Coordinates of C-alpha atoms in Angstrom, one line a residue:
V26 CA -74.9 -3.8 -16.5
N27 CA -75.8 -5.9 -19.9
P28 CA -77.4 -9.6 -19.6
D29 CA -74.0 -10.8 -20.4
L30 CA -72.9 -8.8 -17.3
S31 CA -70.6 -6.5 -19.8
M32 CA -70.9 -2.9 -18.6
S33 CA -71.4 0.2 -20.8
V34 CA -70.4 3.5 -18.8
V35 CA -70.8 6.8 -18.9
T36 CA -68.7 8.8 -16.1
R37 CA -69.3 12.7 -15.9
V38 CA -66.5 14.3 -13.5
K39 CA -66.4 17.8 -12.3
V40 CA -62.8 19.0 -12.5
R41 CA -61.3 22.1 -10.9
P42 CA -57.7 22.4 -11.8
A43 CA -55.6 24.0 -9.3
V44 CA -52.9 24.9 -11.5
D45 CA -53.2 26.7 -14.6
G46 CA -51.9 25.5 -18.2
A47 CA -52.2 21.9 -17.2
T48 CA -52.5 20.5 -21.2
V49 CA -52.8 16.8 -19.9
V50 CA -54.5 14.8 -17.2
T51 CA -53.8 11.4 -15.6
F52 CA -56.8 8.9 -14.9
D53 CA -56.1 5.1 -13.8
I54 CA -59.0 2.7 -14.6
S55 CA -59.0 -0.9 -14.3
P56 CA -57.4 -2.8 -17.5
Q57 CA -60.9 -4.7 -17.6
M58 CA -62.3 -1.5 -19.2
Q59 CA -61.6 0.2 -22.4
V60 CA -62.0 4.2 -22.8
S61 CA -63.1 4.6 -26.3
E62 CA -64.1 8.3 -25.7
V63 CA -63.9 11.7 -23.8
T64 CA -65.1 14.9 -23.9
V65 CA -64.3 17.9 -21.7
D66 CA -67.3 20.8 -21.8
G67 CA -68.5 18.9 -24.7
R68 CA -66.0 19.0 -27.1
A69 CA -63.9 16.1 -27.9
A70 CA -60.6 15.3 -25.9
E71 CA -57.5 13.1 -27.0
V72 CA -57.1 10.1 -25.0
L73 CA -53.5 8.9 -24.6
Q74 CA -52.8 5.2 -23.9
R75 CA -49.5 3.6 -23.6
D76 CA -49.3 -0.2 -23.3
S77 CA -46.1 -0.4 -20.9
L78 CA -45.0 -3.6 -19.6
R79 CA -43.1 -1.7 -16.7
L80 CA -46.6 0.1 -15.8
N81 CA -48.4 -3.2 -16.4
L82 CA -46.1 -4.9 -13.6
T83 CA -46.4 -2.1 -10.9
R84 CA -49.2 -0.8 -11.6
D85 CA -53.0 -2.7 -10.5
N86 CA -54.6 -0.3 -13.3
N87 CA -53.9 1.1 -16.2
L88 CA -52.8 4.9 -17.1
F89 CA -54.2 6.9 -19.1
L90 CA -53.9 11.0 -20.6
V91 CA -56.4 12.9 -21.6
A92 CA -55.3 16.0 -23.5
P93 CA -58.1 18.5 -23.6
P94 CA -58.9 20.9 -26.7
E95 CA -57.2 23.7 -24.8
P96 CA -54.9 24.3 -21.8
L97 CA -57.3 24.2 -18.5
R98 CA -57.3 27.4 -16.4
A99 CA -56.9 27.2 -12.5
G100 CA -59.8 27.8 -10.7
R101 CA -62.5 27.0 -13.1
E102 CA -64.7 24.0 -13.3
Y103 CA -65.1 21.5 -16.4
E104 CA -66.8 18.5 -17.0
F105 CA -65.2 15.4 -18.3
E106 CA -67.5 13.1 -19.8
F107 CA -65.8 9.2 -19.9
H108 CA -67.5 6.9 -22.1
H109 CA -65.8 3.3 -21.4
S110 CA -67.2 -0.5 -21.5
G111 CA -65.7 -4.1 -20.6
T112 CA -66.6 -7.1 -18.4
V113 CA -65.7 -6.4 -14.7
I114 CA -68.6 -8.8 -13.4
Y115 CA -67.7 -12.4 -12.9
D116 CA -70.1 -15.7 -12.4
A117 CA -68.5 -17.8 -9.5
G118 CA -70.7 -20.5 -10.7
D119 CA -74.8 -21.0 -10.1
R120 CA -75.3 -17.2 -10.9
V121 CA -73.0 -16.1 -8.0
L122 CA -71.7 -12.8 -9.3
Y123 CA -69.0 -10.5 -7.9
V124 CA -67.3 -7.5 -9.2
S125 CA -63.5 -8.1 -9.6
A126 CA -62.5 -4.0 -10.0
R127 CA -64.3 -3.0 -7.0
G128 CA -62.3 0.1 -7.1
A129 CA -61.7 1.3 -10.5
W130 CA -64.8 0.3 -12.6
Y131 CA -65.0 3.7 -13.7
P132 CA -61.7 6.8 -14.1
L133 CA -60.0 8.1 -11.3
H134 CA -57.3 11.0 -10.6
G135 CA -56.3 10.0 -7.2
L136 CA -58.7 8.7 -4.5
Q137 CA -59.9 12.3 -3.9
F138 CA -63.3 12.7 -2.0
S139 CA -66.4 13.8 -4.2
D140 CA -70.0 13.2 -4.1
Y141 CA -71.7 10.5 -6.5
D142 CA -74.5 10.2 -8.3
L143 CA -74.9 7.0 -9.4
L144 CA -77.6 5.8 -11.7
F145 CA -77.5 2.0 -12.5
R146 CA -79.3 0.3 -15.3
Y147 CA -79.7 -3.8 -15.3
P148 CA -81.3 -7.0 -15.4
K149 CA -84.7 -7.0 -13.3
D150 CA -83.7 -10.4 -11.9
L151 CA -81.1 -9.0 -10.1
D152 CA -80.3 -7.3 -7.1
L153 CA -77.7 -4.3 -6.8
V154 CA -76.1 -2.6 -3.8
T155 CA -74.1 0.5 -4.4
P156 CA -73.7 3.2 -1.6
G157 CA -75.8 6.3 -1.2
D158 CA -79.5 7.4 -0.3
L159 CA -82.0 5.9 -2.5
V160 CA -83.1 8.2 -5.3
E161 CA -85.0 5.9 -7.6
D162 CA -85.5 2.4 -7.9
R163 CA -88.1 1.3 -10.6
T164 CA -88.9 -1.6 -13.3
D165 CA -88.9 -0.6 -17.2
G166 CA -89.6 -3.6 -19.2
D167 CA -87.1 -6.2 -18.4
W168 CA -84.5 -3.4 -16.7
R169 CA -84.4 -2.2 -13.4
I170 CA -82.9 1.4 -13.0
T171 CA -81.8 2.6 -9.7
R172 CA -79.9 5.8 -8.4
R173 CA -78.3 6.5 -5.5
H174 CA -76.9 9.8 -4.1
T175 CA -74.4 10.0 -1.6
A176 CA -75.5 12.7 0.9
T177 CA -71.5 13.8 1.6
A178 CA -68.2 13.1 -0.2
I179 CA -66.4 9.8 -0.6
R180 CA -63.4 8.3 -1.6
I181 CA -64.7 6.0 -4.0
A182 CA -67.9 4.2 -5.2
A183 CA -68.1 0.4 -5.6
F184 CA -70.5 -1.9 -6.0
N185 CA -72.0 -5.4 -6.1
L186 CA -75.0 -7.1 -7.8
G187 CA -76.7 -10.9 -7.3
N188 CA -79.7 -13.1 -6.5
Y189 CA -79.6 -11.6 -3.1
E190 CA -82.2 -12.3 0.4
H191 CA -82.0 -9.2 2.3
A192 CA -81.7 -8.6 6.4
R193 CA -82.3 -5.1 7.2
L194 CA -82.0 -3.3 10.2
E195 CA -82.5 0.1 11.7
R196 CA -79.7 0.6 15.2
G197 CA -79.2 4.2 16.4
G198 CA -80.3 6.4 13.2
Y199 CA -78.4 3.6 11.0
V200 CA -79.6 1.3 8.2
V201 CA -77.7 -1.8 8.0
D202 CA -78.9 -3.8 4.5
V203 CA -77.3 -6.9 4.9
C204 CA -77.2 -9.7 1.4
A205 CA -77.0 -13.1 0.9
N206 CA -76.7 -15.2 -1.8
R207 CA -79.7 -17.7 -2.6
A208 CA -77.3 -20.1 -3.9
L209 CA -73.8 -21.3 -2.9
E210 CA -70.5 -20.9 -5.3
R211 CA -69.0 -23.1 -7.3
A212 CA -65.9 -23.9 -5.0
L213 CA -67.6 -24.2 -1.7
L214 CA -69.8 -26.8 -3.1
P215 CA -69.2 -30.2 -1.5
R216 CA -67.2 -33.1 -3.6
P217 CA -68.9 -36.4 -4.3
Q218 CA -67.4 -38.9 -1.8
T219 CA -67.2 -42.9 -2.2
V220 CA -68.7 -44.7 0.4
T221 CA -68.5 -48.7 0.8
A222 CA -71.7 -49.9 1.9
I223 CA -71.1 -52.9 4.9
P224 CA -73.6 -55.9 4.9
P225 CA -75.2 -56.1 8.3
L226 CA -73.8 -58.9 10.3
G227 CA -76.1 -62.3 10.1
I228 CA -76.3 -65.3 10.9
R229 CA -72.7 -67.4 10.5
S230 CA -72.5 -69.1 6.7
R231 CA -70.2 -71.0 4.9
R232 CA -70.7 -68.8 1.9
L233 CA -68.2 -66.4 1.1
P234 CA -69.6 -62.9 1.5
D235 CA -71.0 -60.5 -0.9
P236 CA -68.6 -58.0 -2.6
L237 CA -68.7 -54.6 -0.6
A238 CA -70.5 -52.4 -2.5
E239 CA -69.3 -48.7 -3.5
T240 CA -71.5 -45.5 -4.3
Q241 CA -71.2 -42.1 -4.9
V242 CA -72.6 -39.9 -2.3
T243 CA -72.8 -35.9 -2.2
P244 CA -72.9 -34.3 1.1
P245 CA -75.4 -31.5 1.4
A246 CA -74.7 -28.5 0.5
M247 CA -74.0 -25.7 2.9
D248 CA -76.6 -22.7 3.5
P249 CA -75.2 -19.6 2.3
M250 CA -78.0 -17.5 4.2
A251 CA -77.3 -19.5 7.5
R252 CA -76.1 -16.7 9.2
L253 CA -78.1 -14.1 7.4
Q254 CA -79.9 -12.5 10.4
S255 CA -77.3 -13.0 13.0
L256 CA -74.6 -11.4 10.5
A257 CA -77.2 -8.2 10.5
S258 CA -77.3 -8.0 13.9
E259 CA -73.5 -8.4 14.4
V260 CA -73.1 -5.4 11.8
A261 CA -75.7 -3.1 13.0
S262 CA -74.0 -3.7 16.7
A263 CA -70.7 -2.9 15.9
L264 CA -71.5 0.0 13.7
E265 CA -73.7 1.4 16.3
F266 CA -70.9 0.7 18.9
M267 CA -67.8 2.2 16.8
A268 CA -70.5 5.2 16.1
S269 CA -70.5 5.9 20.1
K270 CA -66.6 5.8 20.4
F271 CA -65.4 7.6 17.2
G272 CA -68.1 9.6 16.2
P273 CA -70.8 8.6 13.2
P274 CA -69.5 6.8 10.0
T275 CA -69.1 7.6 6.4
L276 CA -72.9 7.4 5.5
R277 CA -75.7 6.4 7.5
H278 CA -76.9 3.7 5.2
L279 CA -74.7 0.5 5.2
A280 CA -74.6 -2.4 2.9
V281 CA -73.1 -5.7 3.1
S282 CA -72.8 -8.3 0.4
P283 CA -71.1 -11.6 -0.3
I284 CA -67.7 -11.9 -2.5
P285 CA -66.2 -15.0 -3.1
G286 CA -62.7 -15.8 -1.7
T287 CA -61.2 -15.4 1.7
F288 CA -60.9 -11.8 2.4
G289 CA -63.2 -8.8 2.7
Q290 CA -63.0 -5.1 1.7
G291 CA -64.8 -2.2 3.6
F292 CA -65.4 0.5 1.1
P293 CA -67.9 3.9 2.0
G294 CA -71.4 3.0 2.4
L295 CA -70.8 -0.8 1.6
I296 CA -69.0 -4.1 2.5
Y297 CA -67.6 -6.7 1.0
L298 CA -67.7 -10.1 3.0
S299 CA -66.5 -13.4 2.2
T300 CA -69.2 -15.8 1.8
L301 CA -67.5 -17.9 4.8
S302 CA -69.1 -15.4 6.9
Y303 CA -72.3 -16.3 6.2
L304 CA -72.0 -20.2 7.4
K305 CA -72.6 -21.9 10.5
N306 CA -69.4 -23.8 10.3
V307 CA -66.0 -22.9 8.9
P308 CA -63.6 -25.5 9.2
G309 CA -59.9 -25.4 8.6
P310 CA -56.7 -24.7 9.9
P311 CA -56.0 -21.0 11.4
Y312 CA -56.3 -18.2 9.0
A313 CA -52.9 -16.2 7.6
G314 CA -53.1 -13.8 10.7
G315 CA -53.5 -16.7 13.4
E316 CA -56.5 -16.7 14.1
S317 CA -58.7 -19.9 13.8
Q318 CA -60.7 -20.2 10.3
E319 CA -64.4 -19.9 12.4
L320 CA -62.9 -16.9 14.3
F321 CA -61.9 -14.6 11.8
F322 CA -64.8 -15.5 9.6
Q323 CA -67.7 -15.1 12.2
D324 CA -66.2 -12.3 14.4
V325 CA -63.2 -10.4 13.3
L326 CA -63.8 -10.1 9.3
Q327 CA -66.9 -8.2 9.8
A328 CA -66.1 -5.9 12.6
H329 CA -62.7 -5.0 10.7
E330 CA -64.6 -4.1 7.5
T331 CA -67.4 -2.0 9.4
A332 CA -64.5 0.1 11.4
H333 CA -62.9 0.9 7.9
Q334 CA -65.9 3.2 7.8
W335 CA -63.9 5.3 9.9
W336 CA -60.5 4.3 9.1
G337 CA -59.3 4.2 5.6
N338 CA -62.8 6.0 4.1
R339 CA -63.1 9.1 6.8
V340 CA -59.5 9.2 8.0
T341 CA -56.9 8.4 5.2
V342 CA -53.0 8.1 4.3
G343 CA -51.1 9.6 1.5
S344 CA -48.5 6.9 1.5
Y345 CA -47.7 2.8 1.4
R346 CA -45.2 3.6 4.3
D347 CA -48.3 4.9 6.6
S348 CA -51.0 2.5 5.2
W349 CA -50.4 0.2 8.7
L350 CA -52.3 2.7 10.3
M351 CA -55.7 1.9 8.5
E352 CA -55.4 -1.4 8.9
A353 CA -54.4 -1.4 12.4
L354 CA -56.8 1.2 13.8
A355 CA -59.6 -0.9 11.7
N356 CA -58.5 -4.4 13.5
Y357 CA -58.2 -2.7 16.9
S358 CA -61.6 -1.4 16.1
A359 CA -63.0 -5.2 15.8
L360 CA -61.3 -6.5 18.8
L361 CA -62.8 -3.5 20.9
Y362 CA -66.0 -4.7 19.8
I363 CA -65.1 -8.4 20.1
E364 CA -64.2 -7.0 23.9
K365 CA -67.3 -5.2 24.4
S366 CA -69.2 -8.4 23.2
K367 CA -67.6 -11.5 24.2
G368 CA -64.9 -10.6 27.2
A369 CA -61.2 -9.7 27.6
R370 CA -60.0 -12.8 27.5
E371 CA -61.6 -13.6 24.1
V372 CA -59.2 -10.5 22.9
E373 CA -56.4 -11.9 24.8
K374 CA -56.8 -15.4 22.7
I375 CA -56.7 -13.0 19.5
L376 CA -53.7 -11.4 20.0
D377 CA -52.0 -14.5 21.5
S378 CA -52.7 -15.9 18.0
Y379 CA -51.0 -13.0 16.1
R380 CA -47.7 -12.9 19.0
A381 CA -47.6 -16.6 17.6
A382 CA -47.9 -15.4 14.3
L383 CA -44.9 -13.2 14.3
L384 CA -43.0 -15.6 16.5
V385 CA -43.1 -18.5 13.4
K386 CA -39.7 -18.8 12.1
G387 CA -38.9 -19.4 8.4
D388 CA -36.3 -21.4 6.4
S389 CA -33.8 -18.9 7.6
G390 CA -34.7 -19.7 10.8
Q391 CA -35.7 -15.9 11.7
T392 CA -39.1 -15.3 13.1
V393 CA -42.1 -13.8 10.8
D394 CA -41.7 -10.2 12.5
S395 CA -37.8 -9.6 11.9
N396 CA -38.7 -9.5 8.1
G397 CA -38.8 -5.7 8.9
P398 CA -40.4 -3.0 10.2
I399 CA -44.1 -2.2 9.9
V400 CA -43.6 0.9 8.0
L401 CA -42.1 -1.0 5.3
G402 CA -45.9 -1.3 4.4
T403 CA -46.5 -3.4 1.1
R404 CA -42.8 -4.0 0.6
L405 CA -42.8 -6.6 3.2
E406 CA -45.0 -8.6 0.5
N407 CA -41.5 -9.0 -1.3
S408 CA -40.0 -10.8 1.7
Q409 CA -39.2 -14.2 1.5
E410 CA -41.6 -15.0 4.3
P411 CA -45.1 -14.8 2.5
R412 CA -46.6 -14.3 6.1
A413 CA -45.2 -11.2 6.9
W414 CA -47.3 -8.5 5.6
R415 CA -50.2 -9.8 7.0
A416 CA -48.6 -10.9 10.2
I417 CA -47.1 -7.9 10.7
T418 CA -49.7 -5.3 9.6
Y419 CA -52.9 -6.7 10.9
G420 CA -50.9 -8.6 14.1
K421 CA -48.1 -6.5 14.7
G422 CA -50.6 -3.0 14.2
S423 CA -53.1 -4.6 16.8
W424 CA -50.5 -5.2 19.4
I425 CA -49.0 -1.7 18.5
I426 CA -52.4 -0.3 19.3
Q427 CA -52.4 -2.1 22.2
M428 CA -49.8 -1.0 23.9
L429 CA -50.7 2.2 23.2
R430 CA -54.0 2.2 25.0
G431 CA -51.8 0.4 28.2
R432 CA -49.9 3.6 28.0
I433 CA -52.6 6.3 27.5
G434 CA -55.4 4.6 29.7
D435 CA -58.9 3.6 28.7
E436 CA -60.7 6.9 29.0
R437 CA -57.7 9.1 27.3
F438 CA -57.6 6.3 24.4
F439 CA -60.7 6.5 23.4
A440 CA -60.7 10.3 23.7
M441 CA -57.9 10.2 21.4
L442 CA -59.4 8.0 18.9
A443 CA -62.6 10.3 19.0
E444 CA -60.1 13.2 17.9
L445 CA -58.2 11.6 15.8
L446 CA -61.1 11.2 13.1
K447 CA -62.2 14.8 14.3
R448 CA -59.0 16.4 13.4
Y449 CA -58.2 14.1 10.3
D450 CA -61.7 13.8 9.1
R451 CA -61.5 13.7 5.1
K452 CA -57.3 14.5 5.5
A453 CA -54.5 12.1 5.5
I454 CA -52.5 11.4 8.5
T455 CA -49.1 10.2 8.7
T456 CA -47.2 7.5 11.3
E457 CA -45.4 11.1 12.8
A458 CA -48.7 12.8 13.1
F459 CA -50.4 9.9 14.6
R460 CA -47.5 9.6 17.0
G461 CA -47.6 13.3 17.8
L462 CA -51.3 12.7 18.2
A463 CA -51.4 9.6 21.2
A464 CA -48.6 11.5 23.0
E465 CA -50.8 14.6 23.9
F466 CA -52.9 12.0 25.2
L467 CA -50.5 10.7 27.4
P468 CA -51.1 11.0 31.4
P469 CA -48.7 13.7 32.5
K470 CA -45.2 13.2 33.9
S471 CA -45.2 10.2 31.4
N472 CA -42.2 8.6 30.8
D473 CA -41.1 9.1 27.0
P474 CA -43.5 11.8 26.6
K475 CA -43.1 12.2 23.1
L476 CA -43.4 8.9 22.7
E477 CA -40.4 8.6 20.1
T478 CA -38.5 5.6 21.8
F479 CA -42.3 3.6 21.8
F480 CA -42.3 4.6 17.8
D481 CA -38.2 3.9 17.4
Q482 CA -38.9 0.7 19.0
W483 CA -42.4 -1.0 17.7
V484 CA -43.1 1.1 14.8
Y485 CA -40.0 1.9 12.7
G486 CA -38.0 -1.4 14.3
T487 CA -38.7 -4.7 15.2
G488 CA -38.1 -7.5 17.7
I489 CA -40.1 -9.2 20.3
P490 CA -38.2 -9.6 23.5
T491 CA -38.1 -12.3 26.5
L492 CA -38.3 -10.6 29.1
K493 CA -38.0 -12.0 33.1
L494 CA -38.7 -10.2 36.9
T495 CA -36.8 -10.6 40.0
Y496 CA -37.6 -8.4 43.0
T497 CA -36.6 -8.5 46.7
I498 CA -38.6 -6.3 49.7
K499 CA -35.6 -4.5 51.9
G500 CA -36.5 -2.4 54.8
K501 CA -39.6 -2.3 57.2
A502 CA -43.0 -0.3 57.0
P503 CA -43.7 2.2 56.3
A504 CA -40.5 2.5 54.6
L505 CA -40.2 -0.3 52.7
K506 CA -38.3 -0.7 49.2
L507 CA -39.2 -2.9 46.4
V508 CA -35.8 -3.5 44.7
G509 CA -36.2 -5.4 41.1
T510 CA -34.3 -6.6 38.4
L511 CA -35.8 -6.7 34.8
T512 CA -33.9 -9.4 32.1
Q513 CA -33.9 -8.9 28.4
S514 CA -33.2 -11.5 25.9
D515 CA -34.2 -12.6 22.4
V516 CA -33.5 -9.2 20.6
D517 CA -30.9 -7.0 19.5
G518 CA -28.4 -5.1 22.0
D519 CA -30.0 -1.6 20.9
F520 CA -33.6 -3.2 21.8
S521 CA -35.3 -1.1 24.6
A522 CA -39.2 -0.6 25.4
L523 CA -41.0 0.5 28.7
I524 CA -42.1 -2.8 30.3
P525 CA -45.3 -2.3 32.7
V526 CA -44.3 -3.7 36.4
E527 CA -47.8 -3.8 38.7
I528 CA -47.0 -3.6 42.3
Q529 CA -50.4 -5.0 44.1
V530 CA -51.1 -4.0 47.7
A531 CA -53.9 -5.0 50.4
R532 CA -54.9 -1.3 51.0
G533 CA -55.0 1.6 48.3
R534 CA -54.3 1.9 44.6
N535 CA -52.0 -0.7 43.0
I536 CA -48.8 1.0 41.6
T537 CA -47.3 0.6 38.3
Q538 CA -43.8 1.1 37.6
W539 CA -42.4 1.6 34.0
V540 CA -39.2 0.1 33.8
P541 CA -37.2 0.7 30.5
S542 CA -35.4 -2.5 29.2
A543 CA -31.9 -2.7 28.2
N544 CA -29.4 -4.9 26.6
N545 CA -27.9 -5.8 30.6
P546 CA -29.8 -6.2 33.8
V547 CA -31.8 -3.1 34.4
T548 CA -32.5 -2.6 38.7
F549 CA -35.3 -0.4 40.3
T550 CA -36.5 0.6 43.0
V551 CA -39.9 1.4 44.3
P552 CA -40.7 2.7 48.1
L553 CA -43.7 1.1 49.6
K554 CA -45.4 1.8 52.5
Q555 CA -46.9 -2.1 53.0
A556 CA -45.6 -4.9 52.1
P557 CA -47.2 -5.7 48.3
V558 CA -49.7 -8.7 47.7
K559 CA -48.5 -9.1 44.4
V560 CA -45.8 -8.0 42.0
A561 CA -46.2 -9.0 38.1
L562 CA -44.6 -8.2 35.0
D563 CA -47.4 -7.0 32.5
P564 CA -50.3 -8.5 34.2
H565 CA -52.7 -6.8 31.8
H566 CA -51.8 -8.3 28.3
G567 CA -50.5 -5.5 27.3
L568 CA -47.0 -6.1 25.9
L569 CA -46.2 -7.8 23.1
R570 CA -43.4 -10.2 24.6
R571 CA -42.6 -14.3 24.1

């Protein structure tokens, strides 16, 4: 990393072809990086780069081809060496730096799991964070040299650098290093305000009052290190909690660094968090997902990105139609941590905000949810409703996992998540494979034993119903009958979902009756030995409904 923040990079990649006779190999790299030279086992290879408008419009990165000096043989290991340079590091003001091409600053051939040996040479007045165990860290004149090596294979290696203050914690055998900028980025600096000076009230006078004086006052800037210690504690606690539920994270060392903007990203061993997560007060309207600004940036975001150490970095997906799974699992894992740390009521409020965001009506009069099923993935971004992708992927995705938890039960649900990590560690899972796995953990004799109806409605379909329950009690104890009627509205005629009705009794265990909803009112009967104390529709906030 040069003093002007440009980069000159040498990347060496071990390649083992799966097929014989390959004459070209495709790679991706950020358009901000230019590849100047490639060798294969030390021999010059031809680089073919095509400036295609169509490719530029449909891909975030540039595709280029490498033609080795001779066809590659299956099973043999080759070393590709790339020389590339460019600028992917930018200054957001006052030396607050950030990396723009976080996942493509070096050549990639898909997101394959690999061991990384990372050696950086950069100005010594900067700090650098990147995944892996520290092998070397020293200064050489005006330069600092840092080398890290990953103890296990990861999909991608990101980095960040800046002028940081650190908070380091060890928790449960894991090390969390949270970095905060010492200065605030330009976009968050307070703007000067015009203040009118009002003279003090004095003795009445016939003299006309003096003109009111105006002056420019700049409010004090927010402190970008205000929540450094508490943020480190929160991330460490979330990491420890999730490891206890799912299994070990990708790496045992996790760095967290700030990035300008209103988003976060969770890479193996490195989390980018919006600078807003570091501030004590985050004013503003509700965030795009429905939560308040403060709730999103100070509670949800860091736990969500921490959860990506498992969902997205150990378990992956191979298709955009399955990508909702990683975001839904990460977001619901964040809600599980919030449930533990702040209570179930806080999670209910977040889920309520997600539901409200899904029910917002656009100019066409249609709800956000009706823009399409969650498996459309990034295609939801092209809809006429710009809020659809986020609200459906994160909000409805969290509701889908919440409803599965209600169907499976807590003990089986957490066992299912642990099995998911074990079975698909460093592998891709599909939506259908996830359905099959979840069905394995249903209680015996469950309705919809393969979860086909559940997935058809909530994952492959759209609709949020309004539900109404009425009931009467007939007969005498101990031969009572509860006769109930479930009425559904505000959804298409083919909408059907299993609805939990809980019958609370004075003695013994409560009864949960799962009633399939339908276009017409559904009548059901439950035999009882004693009169119910209460009959409630979805009392545990487990169903996405109006």
